[in-house]
Amino acid sequence: MPIASTSSYTKVQYLQRQAASLLLYQSVLQGEVGMAFLELLQAIRYTDADARGCLQAYGSYFHALAAKNQNWEDYLITQLLFSDNPFTKLAQVQEFEDLPPALLAAVRHDLQVLQSLYECSSASLSEWIQGVAHMPISPVVWYKEQELVGGETKFATYLQELDNWGDAVEELAAYYRQCGSGLFAEYRALRWQAGQFIGIRYSDPIKLSALVGYESQKDALLKNTEFLLSGEMALHVLLYGSRGSGKSSLVKSLLNEYSDVSGKGKAQGSLRLLEVAKSDLKDLPKIVEHLRGVSQKFIIFVDDLSFEEDDDAFKALKVVLEGNLTARSQNVVVYATSNRRHLIREFFVDRPTPKDNEEIHAWDTMQEKLSFSDRFGLTLTFEPADQKTYLKIVHHLAAQAEINITQEDLEFQALQWATRHNGRSGRTARQFVDFLKADLTLFHANNKTSNT
């Protein structure tokens, strides 16, 4: 096959050699964009007769960046910061001075390699393509304004100002210690599914400010969450009460209240919400061990909790709530919601009788079932909303939605909605306001169209 011009060949050969020499950060180039970049270098280095392979490789590279909606430079930095490797893991749990010298030397080497790849911009690649393919103009260059967020932006700026990225090892260790690495750095919300952590890209945006009522329960949950974030021993929490009272919304709102890295407090930005389905609770002890030693703080969220008799999930949750020989992890708490005060279903037939000859201590067994909720350190009760509370929630949500109708009309429609639908609750109020806002918006749009 024809070989690229001497100039581009030498530069590409150097970059390929650099990429191949990575010791810890190989994952940076293992995603779709990284692989497309490496394949493009190979296509430039060995250009086929009519350069079709080279042009196709550039198209794949352009497409990969566009799909990620990132520049090459931004992509490289985010992959660096999200990388999961021995250094990123150890940096979260050990002081910088205690990290192995060989590990630090490897990181220093890899940072210098990544700097050389960072400096190979998409514009440079486009010019090389123009040269090896003998095109009158260079291919379109993918470019968009930098959109890194929070700590990523700060660290990217720091790197850009350095002549030698190898000098950033200590700063990088500090970043991992504060922000974590891997999926836990990339996602604020995750779920446990099929034995692994899955990132949730679009988590529920519910804000604490949107929730009205149950102020004492809210204050207690906030205080307990702040214990968790400050490194104190926080309690496991059971949120028990009627359907639609906002128990799940309150837990989910904590993520948006405390996960902003620009917020107050040194632990701000460290909160993660991990959703675990009841069917996966048997994995709970294993999940907690995975999270032990990670720099972030985790709320394990279990929604609509209840158990059947002899349920393995019951036994696994009991181990996490009560502990065993393994020390409890201080960066993990369980927040569970339930519509049942007694989490294990009890039938009249379960109640022991004098003739019960199957178990000598049957009353003890029944009490074990009924008292399971007591194993949560904090139980918050959410009573059904009365009319006054329901209308208060409606007014609050209507004001946030900027609905402009009279108070009398709003309350009349809200009460009618509750009667015809699911009764008075925070969920019903939210459904009513969402419907009313859409209805009024469409009404005004139709009026505007008919008047033109």
Short mmCIF file of C-alpha atoms in Angstrom, two decimals:
data_model
loop_
_atom_site.label_atom_id
_atom_site.label_comp_id
_atom_site.label_asym_id
_atom_site.label_seq_id
_atom_site.Cartn_x
_atom_site.Cartn_y
_atom_site.Cartn_z
CA MET A 1 0.00 0.00 0.00
CA PRO A 2 1.17 3.56 -0.61
CA ILE A 3 2.62 5.31 2.42
CA ALA A 4 1.73 8.85 3.51
CA SER A 5 4.13 11.70 2.93
CA THR A 6 7.28 11.63 5.05
CA SER A 7 6.12 14.52 7.26
CA SER A 8 2.68 13.17 8.12
CA TYR A 9 4.03 9.59 8.28
CA THR A 10 6.59 10.54 10.93
CA LYS A 11 4.04 12.46 13.03
CA VAL A 12 1.45 9.71 12.80
CA GLN A 13 4.00 7.02 13.62
CA TYR A 14 5.03 8.99 16.71
CA LEU A 15 1.42 9.35 17.87
CA GLN A 16 0.73 5.65 17.36
CA ARG A 17 3.83 4.75 19.33
CA GLN A 18 2.76 7.11 22.10
CA ALA A 19 -0.76 5.67 22.25
CA ALA A 20 0.60 2.12 22.40
CA SER A 21 2.84 3.00 25.35
CA LEU A 22 0.02 3.91 27.78
CA LEU A 23 0.48 2.04 31.06
CA LEU A 24 -2.67 2.84 33.06
CA TYR A 25 -4.97 4.96 30.90
CA GLN A 26 -5.61 2.56 28.00
CA SER A 27 -9.37 2.98 28.61
CA VAL A 28 -9.15 6.57 27.32
CA LEU A 29 -8.75 5.20 23.78
CA GLN A 30 -11.04 2.18 24.07
CA GLY A 31 -14.32 4.00 23.49
CA GLU A 32 -15.86 4.61 20.06
CA VAL A 33 -14.12 7.98 19.62
CA GLY A 34 -10.73 6.67 20.77
CA MET A 35 -10.90 3.66 18.46
CA ALA A 36 -11.94 5.86 15.53
CA PHE A 37 -8.97 8.14 16.26
CA LEU A 38 -6.51 5.22 16.23
CA GLU A 39 -8.01 3.77 13.04
CA LEU A 40 -7.74 7.18 11.37
CA LEU A 41 -4.06 7.41 12.28
CA GLN A 42 -3.49 3.98 10.74
CA ALA A 43 -5.39 4.97 7.57
CA ILE A 44 -3.32 8.16 7.23
CA ARG A 45 -0.08 6.29 7.76
CA TYR A 46 -0.90 3.66 5.11
CA THR A 47 -3.09 5.41 2.56
CA ASP A 48 -4.61 3.16 -0.11
CA ALA A 49 -4.31 4.08 -3.79
CA ASP A 50 -7.41 6.27 -4.04
CA ALA A 51 -7.51 7.27 -0.33
CA ARG A 52 -11.03 5.89 0.12
CA GLY A 53 -10.11 4.05 3.32
CA CYS A 54 -8.56 7.23 4.66
CA LEU A 55 -11.66 9.30 3.89
CA GLN A 56 -13.95 6.65 5.38
CA ALA A 57 -11.85 6.56 8.55
CA TYR A 58 -12.10 10.34 8.85
CA GLY A 59 -15.87 10.09 8.39
CA SER A 60 -16.07 7.53 11.20
CA TYR A 61 -13.99 9.78 13.45
CA PHE A 62 -16.16 12.84 12.65
CA HIS A 63 -19.34 10.80 13.24
CA ALA A 64 -18.09 9.49 16.60
CA LEU A 65 -17.32 13.02 17.84
CA ALA A 66 -20.68 14.33 16.60
CA ALA A 67 -22.51 11.46 18.33
CA LYS A 68 -20.72 12.33 21.58
CA ASN A 69 -21.29 16.03 20.89
CA GLN A 70 -17.75 16.77 22.09
CA ASN A 71 -14.52 18.10 20.65
CA TRP A 72 -11.58 15.71 20.57
CA GLU A 73 -9.85 17.72 23.31
CA ASP A 74 -12.90 17.71 25.62
CA TYR A 75 -13.45 14.01 25.01
CA LEU A 76 -9.88 13.18 25.93
CA ILE A 77 -10.07 15.10 29.20
CA THR A 78 -13.41 13.61 30.25
CA GLN A 79 -12.09 10.11 29.58
CA LEU A 80 -8.99 10.94 31.62
CA LEU A 81 -11.09 12.14 34.53
CA PHE A 82 -13.58 9.23 34.38
CA SER A 83 -10.95 6.51 33.92
CA ASP A 84 -11.08 3.58 36.32
CA ASN A 85 -7.61 2.16 36.93
CA PRO A 86 -5.31 1.24 39.87
CA PHE A 87 -4.19 4.86 40.32
CA THR A 88 -7.68 6.39 40.28
CA LYS A 89 -8.90 3.84 42.84
CA LEU A 90 -5.91 4.10 45.17
CA ALA A 91 -5.84 7.91 45.00
CA GLN A 92 -9.33 7.99 46.56
CA VAL A 93 -8.34 6.10 49.69
CA GLN A 94 -4.66 6.93 50.27
CA GLU A 95 -2.77 10.13 50.86
CA PHE A 96 -0.67 11.22 47.88
CA GLU A 97 2.55 10.73 49.83
CA ASP A 98 1.67 7.08 50.44
CA LEU A 99 1.05 6.16 46.79
CA PRO A 100 3.65 3.75 45.26
CA PRO A 101 6.41 5.66 43.40
CA ALA A 102 6.16 3.31 40.40
CA LEU A 103 2.45 4.10 40.12
CA LEU A 104 3.12 7.85 40.16
CA ALA A 105 5.85 7.44 37.52
CA ALA A 106 3.40 5.55 35.31
CA VAL A 107 0.78 8.28 35.69
CA ARG A 108 3.36 10.95 34.85
CA HIS A 109 4.30 9.04 31.70
CA ASP A 110 0.67 8.55 30.64
CA LEU A 111 -0.18 12.22 31.16
CA GLN A 112 2.66 13.22 28.84
CA VAL A 113 1.37 10.74 26.24
CA LEU A 114 -2.18 12.07 26.54
CA GLN A 115 -0.88 15.62 26.14
CA SER A 116 0.67 14.71 22.79
CA LEU A 117 -2.62 13.13 21.67
CA TYR A 118 -4.57 16.15 22.96
CA GLU A 119 -2.40 18.43 20.81
CA CYS A 120 -3.31 16.42 17.70
CA SER A 121 -6.44 18.46 16.98
CA SER A 122 -9.22 17.58 14.54
CA ALA A 123 -8.04 20.51 12.39
CA SER A 124 -4.57 18.92 12.09
CA LEU A 125 -6.08 15.57 11.14
CA SER A 126 -8.24 17.26 8.51
CA GLU A 127 -5.15 18.91 6.98
CA TRP A 128 -3.32 15.57 6.88
CA ILE A 129 -6.31 14.01 5.12
CA GLN A 130 -6.28 16.80 2.56
CA GLY A 131 -2.60 16.15 1.91
CA VAL A 132 -2.64 12.37 1.61
CA ALA A 133 -5.90 12.31 -0.39
CA HIS A 134 -4.78 15.22 -2.67
CA MET A 135 -8.02 17.11 -2.05
CA PRO A 136 -8.44 20.76 -3.11
CA ILE A 137 -9.87 21.63 0.33
CA SER A 138 -9.65 19.93 3.71
CA PRO A 139 -12.64 17.96 5.09
CA VAL A 140 -15.07 19.65 7.46
CA VAL A 141 -13.70 19.84 11.01
CA TRP A 142 -15.97 18.88 13.90
CA TYR A 143 -15.98 21.69 16.43
CA LYS A 144 -18.28 23.00 19.14
CA GLU A 145 -17.88 25.31 22.10
CA GLN A 146 -16.42 23.70 25.20
CA GLU A 147 -19.16 22.32 27.44
CA LEU A 148 -17.37 20.64 30.29
CA VAL A 149 -19.03 21.21 33.66
CA GLY A 150 -18.01 21.81 37.25
CA GLY A 151 -14.71 20.27 38.29
CA GLU A 152 -14.10 19.00 34.75
CA THR A 153 -13.91 22.56 33.42
CA LYS A 154 -11.61 23.64 36.24
CA PHE A 155 -9.24 20.74 35.66
CA ALA A 156 -9.30 21.17 31.87
CA THR A 157 -8.30 24.82 32.29
CA TYR A 158 -5.54 23.79 34.68
CA LEU A 159 -4.13 21.30 32.14
CA GLN A 160 -4.31 23.79 29.27
CA GLU A 161 -2.11 26.18 31.23
CA LEU A 162 0.57 23.53 31.88
CA ASP A 163 3.57 23.12 29.60
CA ASN A 164 4.01 19.56 30.84
CA TRP A 165 0.98 17.51 31.89
CA GLY A 166 3.33 15.21 33.78
CA ASP A 167 3.45 17.89 36.48
CA ALA A 168 -0.28 17.41 37.18
CA VAL A 169 -0.07 14.06 38.98
CA GLU A 170 -0.73 15.42 42.48
CA GLU A 171 -3.57 17.64 41.28
CA LEU A 172 -5.09 14.69 39.44
CA ALA A 173 -4.91 12.55 42.59
CA ALA A 174 -6.70 15.32 44.51
CA TYR A 175 -9.39 15.43 41.81
CA TYR A 176 -10.06 11.69 42.11
CA ARG A 177 -10.10 11.96 45.90
CA GLN A 178 -12.83 14.59 45.70
CA CYS A 179 -14.82 13.48 42.64
CA GLY A 180 -14.16 9.75 42.34
CA SER A 181 -13.60 7.89 39.11
CA GLY A 182 -15.34 5.62 36.61
CA LEU A 183 -19.13 5.45 36.56
CA PHE A 184 -19.39 7.12 39.97
CA ALA A 185 -17.62 10.20 38.62
CA GLU A 186 -19.60 10.26 35.39
CA TYR A 187 -23.11 9.71 36.77
CA ARG A 188 -24.95 11.11 39.78
CA ALA A 189 -27.73 8.52 39.58
CA LEU A 190 -27.19 4.82 38.97
CA ARG A 191 -29.05 1.54 39.23
CA TRP A 192 -27.93 -1.98 40.04
CA GLN A 193 -29.00 -4.24 37.21
CA ALA A 194 -27.99 -7.77 36.23
CA GLY A 195 -25.13 -7.73 38.71
CA GLN A 196 -23.54 -4.44 37.66
CA PHE A 197 -23.81 -0.67 38.08
CA ILE A 198 -25.59 1.14 35.25
CA GLY A 199 -25.38 4.93 34.90
CA ILE A 200 -28.62 6.90 34.55
CA ARG A 201 -27.93 9.75 32.15
CA TYR A 202 -31.24 11.57 32.68
CA SER A 203 -32.17 11.38 36.34
CA ASP A 204 -35.42 12.77 37.76
CA PRO A 205 -35.05 16.59 37.93
CA ILE A 206 -37.45 16.97 40.87
CA LYS A 207 -36.36 19.79 43.18
CA LEU A 208 -36.79 19.98 46.91
CA SER A 209 -38.42 23.38 46.44
CA ALA A 210 -41.24 21.73 44.49
CA LEU A 211 -42.28 19.60 47.48
CA VAL A 212 -44.75 21.09 49.96
CA GLY A 213 -46.00 19.64 53.22
CA TYR A 214 -44.50 17.07 55.58
CA GLU A 215 -41.97 19.66 56.74
CA SER A 216 -40.81 17.78 59.85
CA GLN A 217 -40.21 14.60 57.82
CA LYS A 218 -38.33 16.61 55.21
CA ASP A 219 -36.15 18.31 57.84
CA ALA A 220 -35.30 14.97 59.48
CA LEU A 221 -34.30 13.41 56.15
CA LEU A 222 -32.19 16.44 55.18
CA LYS A 223 -30.37 16.40 58.52
CA ASN A 224 -29.65 12.67 58.22
CA THR A 225 -28.37 13.16 54.66
CA GLU A 226 -26.06 15.92 55.87
CA PHE A 227 -24.71 13.51 58.48
CA LEU A 228 -23.86 11.14 55.62
CA LEU A 229 -22.17 13.87 53.59
CA SER A 230 -20.13 15.11 56.53
CA GLY A 231 -18.74 11.63 57.22
CA GLU A 232 -20.77 11.09 60.40
CA MET A 233 -22.70 7.86 61.00
CA ALA A 234 -26.05 8.42 59.27
CA LEU A 235 -29.12 6.26 59.89
CA HIS A 236 -30.92 3.98 57.49
CA VAL A 237 -34.38 5.46 56.83
CA LEU A 238 -37.82 3.99 56.16
CA LEU A 239 -40.30 6.43 54.60
CA TYR A 240 -43.71 4.94 55.30
CA GLY A 241 -47.11 6.30 54.33
CA SER A 242 -49.96 6.68 51.91
CA ARG A 243 -49.63 6.46 48.13
CA GLY A 244 -48.72 9.67 46.34
CA SER A 245 -47.57 11.51 49.44
CA GLY A 246 -44.18 12.31 47.90
CA LYS A 247 -41.95 9.78 49.66
CA SER A 248 -40.08 8.76 46.50
CA SER A 249 -39.94 12.32 45.19
CA LEU A 250 -38.39 13.49 48.46
CA VAL A 251 -35.59 10.92 48.21
CA LYS A 252 -34.93 11.72 44.54
CA SER A 253 -34.88 15.45 45.24
CA LEU A 254 -31.91 14.95 47.59
CA LEU A 255 -29.75 14.22 44.57
CA ASN A 256 -30.51 17.60 43.04
CA GLU A 257 -30.14 19.33 46.39
CA TYR A 258 -26.70 17.99 47.30
CA SER A 259 -24.94 16.77 44.15
CA ASP A 260 -24.06 20.21 42.75
CA VAL A 261 -20.29 20.61 43.10
CA SER A 262 -20.69 24.38 43.15
CA GLY A 263 -22.78 24.20 46.32
CA LYS A 264 -21.71 24.89 49.87
CA GLY A 265 -19.68 22.51 51.96
CA LYS A 266 -16.68 20.34 51.21
CA ALA A 267 -18.86 17.25 50.71
CA GLN A 268 -21.16 19.03 48.26
CA GLY A 269 -21.19 17.20 44.95
CA SER A 270 -20.28 13.83 46.46
CA LEU A 271 -23.81 12.44 46.79
CA ARG A 272 -24.89 9.57 44.53
CA LEU A 273 -28.29 7.88 44.38
CA LEU A 274 -28.24 4.15 43.62
CA GLU A 275 -31.56 2.54 42.77
CA VAL A 276 -31.89 -1.12 43.73
CA ALA A 277 -35.03 -3.02 42.79
CA LYS A 278 -36.61 -5.34 45.35
CA SER A 279 -35.77 -8.30 43.12
CA ASP A 280 -32.06 -7.37 43.39
CA LEU A 281 -31.95 -6.86 47.16
CA LYS A 282 -30.30 -10.26 47.55
CA ASP A 283 -27.18 -8.58 46.09
CA LEU A 284 -27.22 -5.82 48.71
CA PRO A 285 -24.27 -7.01 50.84
CA LYS A 286 -22.18 -7.36 47.67
CA ILE A 287 -23.23 -3.87 46.50
CA VAL A 288 -22.22 -2.31 49.82
CA GLU A 289 -18.79 -3.96 49.61
CA HIS A 290 -18.35 -2.53 46.10
CA LEU A 291 -19.05 0.95 47.46
CA ARG A 292 -16.79 0.68 50.48
CA GLY A 293 -13.76 2.94 50.14
CA VAL A 294 -15.20 4.93 47.21
CA SER A 295 -14.93 8.68 47.76
CA GLN A 296 -18.61 9.46 47.10
CA LYS A 297 -21.49 9.07 49.52
CA PHE A 298 -24.30 6.74 48.47
CA ILE A 299 -28.01 6.57 49.19
CA ILE A 300 -29.25 3.12 48.21
CA PHE A 301 -32.85 3.81 47.18
CA VAL A 302 -35.37 0.97 47.48
CA ASP A 303 -38.85 1.97 46.36
CA ASP A 304 -42.12 0.31 47.44
CA LEU A 305 -40.54 -2.15 49.84
CA SER A 306 -42.35 -5.24 51.14
CA PHE A 307 -41.48 -8.89 51.57
CA GLU A 308 -43.00 -12.32 51.33
CA GLU A 309 -42.22 -14.97 53.93
CA ASP A 310 -38.77 -16.60 53.63
CA ASP A 311 -37.73 -13.97 51.12
CA ASP A 312 -33.95 -13.94 50.42
CA ALA A 313 -34.19 -10.18 49.92
CA PHE A 314 -35.42 -9.85 53.53
CA LYS A 315 -32.35 -11.67 54.83
CA ALA A 316 -29.94 -9.61 52.68
CA LEU A 317 -31.45 -6.30 53.79
CA LYS A 318 -31.39 -7.42 57.40
CA VAL A 319 -27.63 -8.02 57.13
CA VAL A 320 -27.06 -4.51 55.81
CA LEU A 321 -29.34 -2.84 58.36
CA GLU A 322 -28.11 -4.74 61.39
CA GLY A 323 -24.57 -5.54 60.30
CA ASN A 324 -22.48 -8.65 60.77
CA LEU A 325 -18.79 -9.24 61.47
CA THR A 326 -17.94 -6.85 58.63
CA ALA A 327 -17.76 -3.22 59.78
CA ARG A 328 -20.48 -0.97 58.46
CA SER A 329 -19.49 1.28 55.56
CA GLN A 330 -19.93 4.94 56.58
CA ASN A 331 -20.45 6.18 53.03
CA VAL A 332 -23.63 4.13 52.42
CA VAL A 333 -27.18 4.35 53.78
CA VAL A 334 -30.43 2.72 52.73
CA TYR A 335 -33.50 4.91 52.15
CA ALA A 336 -36.57 2.74 51.52
CA THR A 337 -40.17 3.72 50.87
CA SER A 338 -43.19 1.58 51.64
CA ASN A 339 -46.96 1.83 51.84
CA ARG A 340 -46.87 -0.81 54.60
CA ARG A 341 -45.83 -0.13 58.21
CA HIS A 342 -45.11 -3.83 58.68
CA LEU A 343 -42.91 -4.71 55.74
CA ILE A 344 -43.52 -8.47 55.77
CA ARG A 345 -47.02 -9.52 54.80
CA GLU A 346 -48.85 -11.20 57.66
CA PHE A 347 -51.94 -13.38 57.31
CA PHE A 348 -54.36 -14.42 60.07
CA VAL A 349 -53.29 -17.98 59.50
CA ASP A 350 -49.74 -16.92 60.49
CA ARG A 351 -50.82 -16.01 64.00
CA PRO A 352 -49.94 -18.73 66.49
CA THR A 353 -52.67 -20.63 68.31
CA PRO A 354 -52.48 -22.83 71.40
CA LYS A 355 -52.69 -25.83 69.10
CA ASP A 356 -49.72 -24.66 67.06
CA ASN A 357 -47.41 -27.64 67.02
CA GLU A 358 -45.13 -26.58 64.19
CA GLU A 359 -42.96 -24.15 66.13
CA ILE A 360 -42.47 -23.79 69.85
CA HIS A 361 -41.68 -20.06 69.75
CA ALA A 362 -44.19 -19.02 67.08
CA TRP A 363 -44.88 -15.65 68.75
CA ASP A 364 -41.17 -14.82 68.54
CA THR A 365 -41.20 -15.55 64.82
CA MET A 366 -44.23 -13.33 64.28
CA GLN A 367 -42.65 -10.49 66.27
CA GLU A 368 -39.47 -10.85 64.18
CA LYS A 369 -41.58 -10.21 61.10
CA LEU A 370 -43.59 -7.35 62.52
CA SER A 371 -40.64 -5.52 64.02
CA PHE A 372 -38.48 -5.55 60.88
CA SER A 373 -39.21 -1.87 60.18
CA ASP A 374 -37.70 -1.05 63.60
CA ARG A 375 -34.31 -2.04 62.20
CA PHE A 376 -34.27 1.19 60.26
CA GLY A 377 -32.72 3.83 62.48
CA LEU A 378 -35.26 6.43 61.41
CA THR A 379 -38.88 5.88 60.35
CA LEU A 380 -40.71 8.85 58.80
CA THR A 381 -44.48 8.62 58.53
CA PHE A 382 -46.43 10.35 55.76
CA GLU A 383 -50.12 10.67 56.59
CA PRO A 384 -52.71 11.10 53.81
CA ALA A 385 -53.10 14.73 52.73
CA ASP A 386 -56.19 16.54 54.02
CA GLN A 387 -57.97 19.13 51.87
CA LYS A 388 -55.99 22.05 53.29
CA THR A 389 -52.63 20.36 52.61
CA TYR A 390 -53.74 19.25 49.15
CA LEU A 391 -54.78 22.78 48.13
CA LYS A 392 -51.55 24.19 49.59
CA ILE A 393 -49.56 21.86 47.34
CA VAL A 394 -51.71 22.80 44.33
CA HIS A 395 -51.16 26.54 44.93
CA HIS A 396 -47.39 26.01 45.29
CA LEU A 397 -47.09 23.98 42.09
CA ALA A 398 -49.39 26.34 40.17
CA ALA A 399 -47.24 29.33 41.18
CA GLN A 400 -44.09 27.51 40.00
CA ALA A 401 -45.81 26.67 36.71
CA GLU A 402 -46.92 30.32 36.36
CA ILE A 403 -50.58 29.38 35.94
CA ASN A 404 -52.64 32.55 35.88
CA ILE A 405 -56.21 31.84 36.94
CA THR A 406 -58.22 32.96 39.96
CA GLN A 407 -57.68 31.25 43.29
CA GLU A 408 -61.33 30.20 43.44
CA ASP A 409 -61.23 28.63 39.97
CA LEU A 410 -57.93 26.86 40.70
CA GLU A 411 -59.24 25.34 43.95
CA PHE A 412 -62.57 24.33 42.41
CA GLN A 413 -60.87 22.52 39.51
CA ALA A 414 -58.29 20.94 41.84
CA LEU A 415 -60.96 19.48 44.13
CA GLN A 416 -62.94 18.21 41.14
CA TRP A 417 -59.78 16.57 39.79
CA ALA A 418 -59.09 14.86 43.14
CA THR A 419 -62.68 13.55 43.30
CA ARG A 420 -62.58 12.14 39.77
CA HIS A 421 -59.09 10.72 39.91
CA ASN A 422 -56.86 9.41 42.69
CA GLY A 423 -57.96 11.35 45.77
CA ARG A 424 -56.04 14.08 47.58
CA SER A 425 -52.25 13.62 47.48
CA GLY A 426 -49.09 15.33 46.31
CA ARG A 427 -49.03 13.09 43.24
CA THR A 428 -52.62 14.01 42.35
CA ALA A 429 -51.76 17.70 42.77
CA ARG A 430 -48.79 17.35 40.41
CA GLN A 431 -50.90 15.52 37.81
CA PHE A 432 -53.61 18.17 38.03
CA VAL A 433 -51.20 21.11 37.64
CA ASP A 434 -49.37 19.43 34.72
CA PHE A 435 -52.70 18.85 32.97
CA LEU A 436 -53.97 22.35 33.68
CA LYS A 437 -50.78 23.99 32.40
CA ALA A 438 -50.87 21.97 29.16
CA ASP A 439 -54.58 22.70 28.72
CA LEU A 440 -54.16 26.46 29.22
CA THR A 441 -51.09 26.60 26.94
CA LEU A 442 -52.93 24.80 24.15
CA PHE A 443 -56.03 26.99 24.67
CA HIS A 444 -54.00 30.21 24.33
CA ALA A 445 -52.15 28.86 21.29
CA ASN A 446 -55.42 27.97 19.56
CA ASN A 447 -56.88 31.39 20.36
CA LYS A 448 -53.80 33.11 18.98
CA THR A 449 -54.01 31.06 15.77
CA SER A 450 -57.73 31.77 15.28
CA ASN A 451 -57.18 35.51 15.77
CA THR A 452 -54.49 35.77 13.06
#
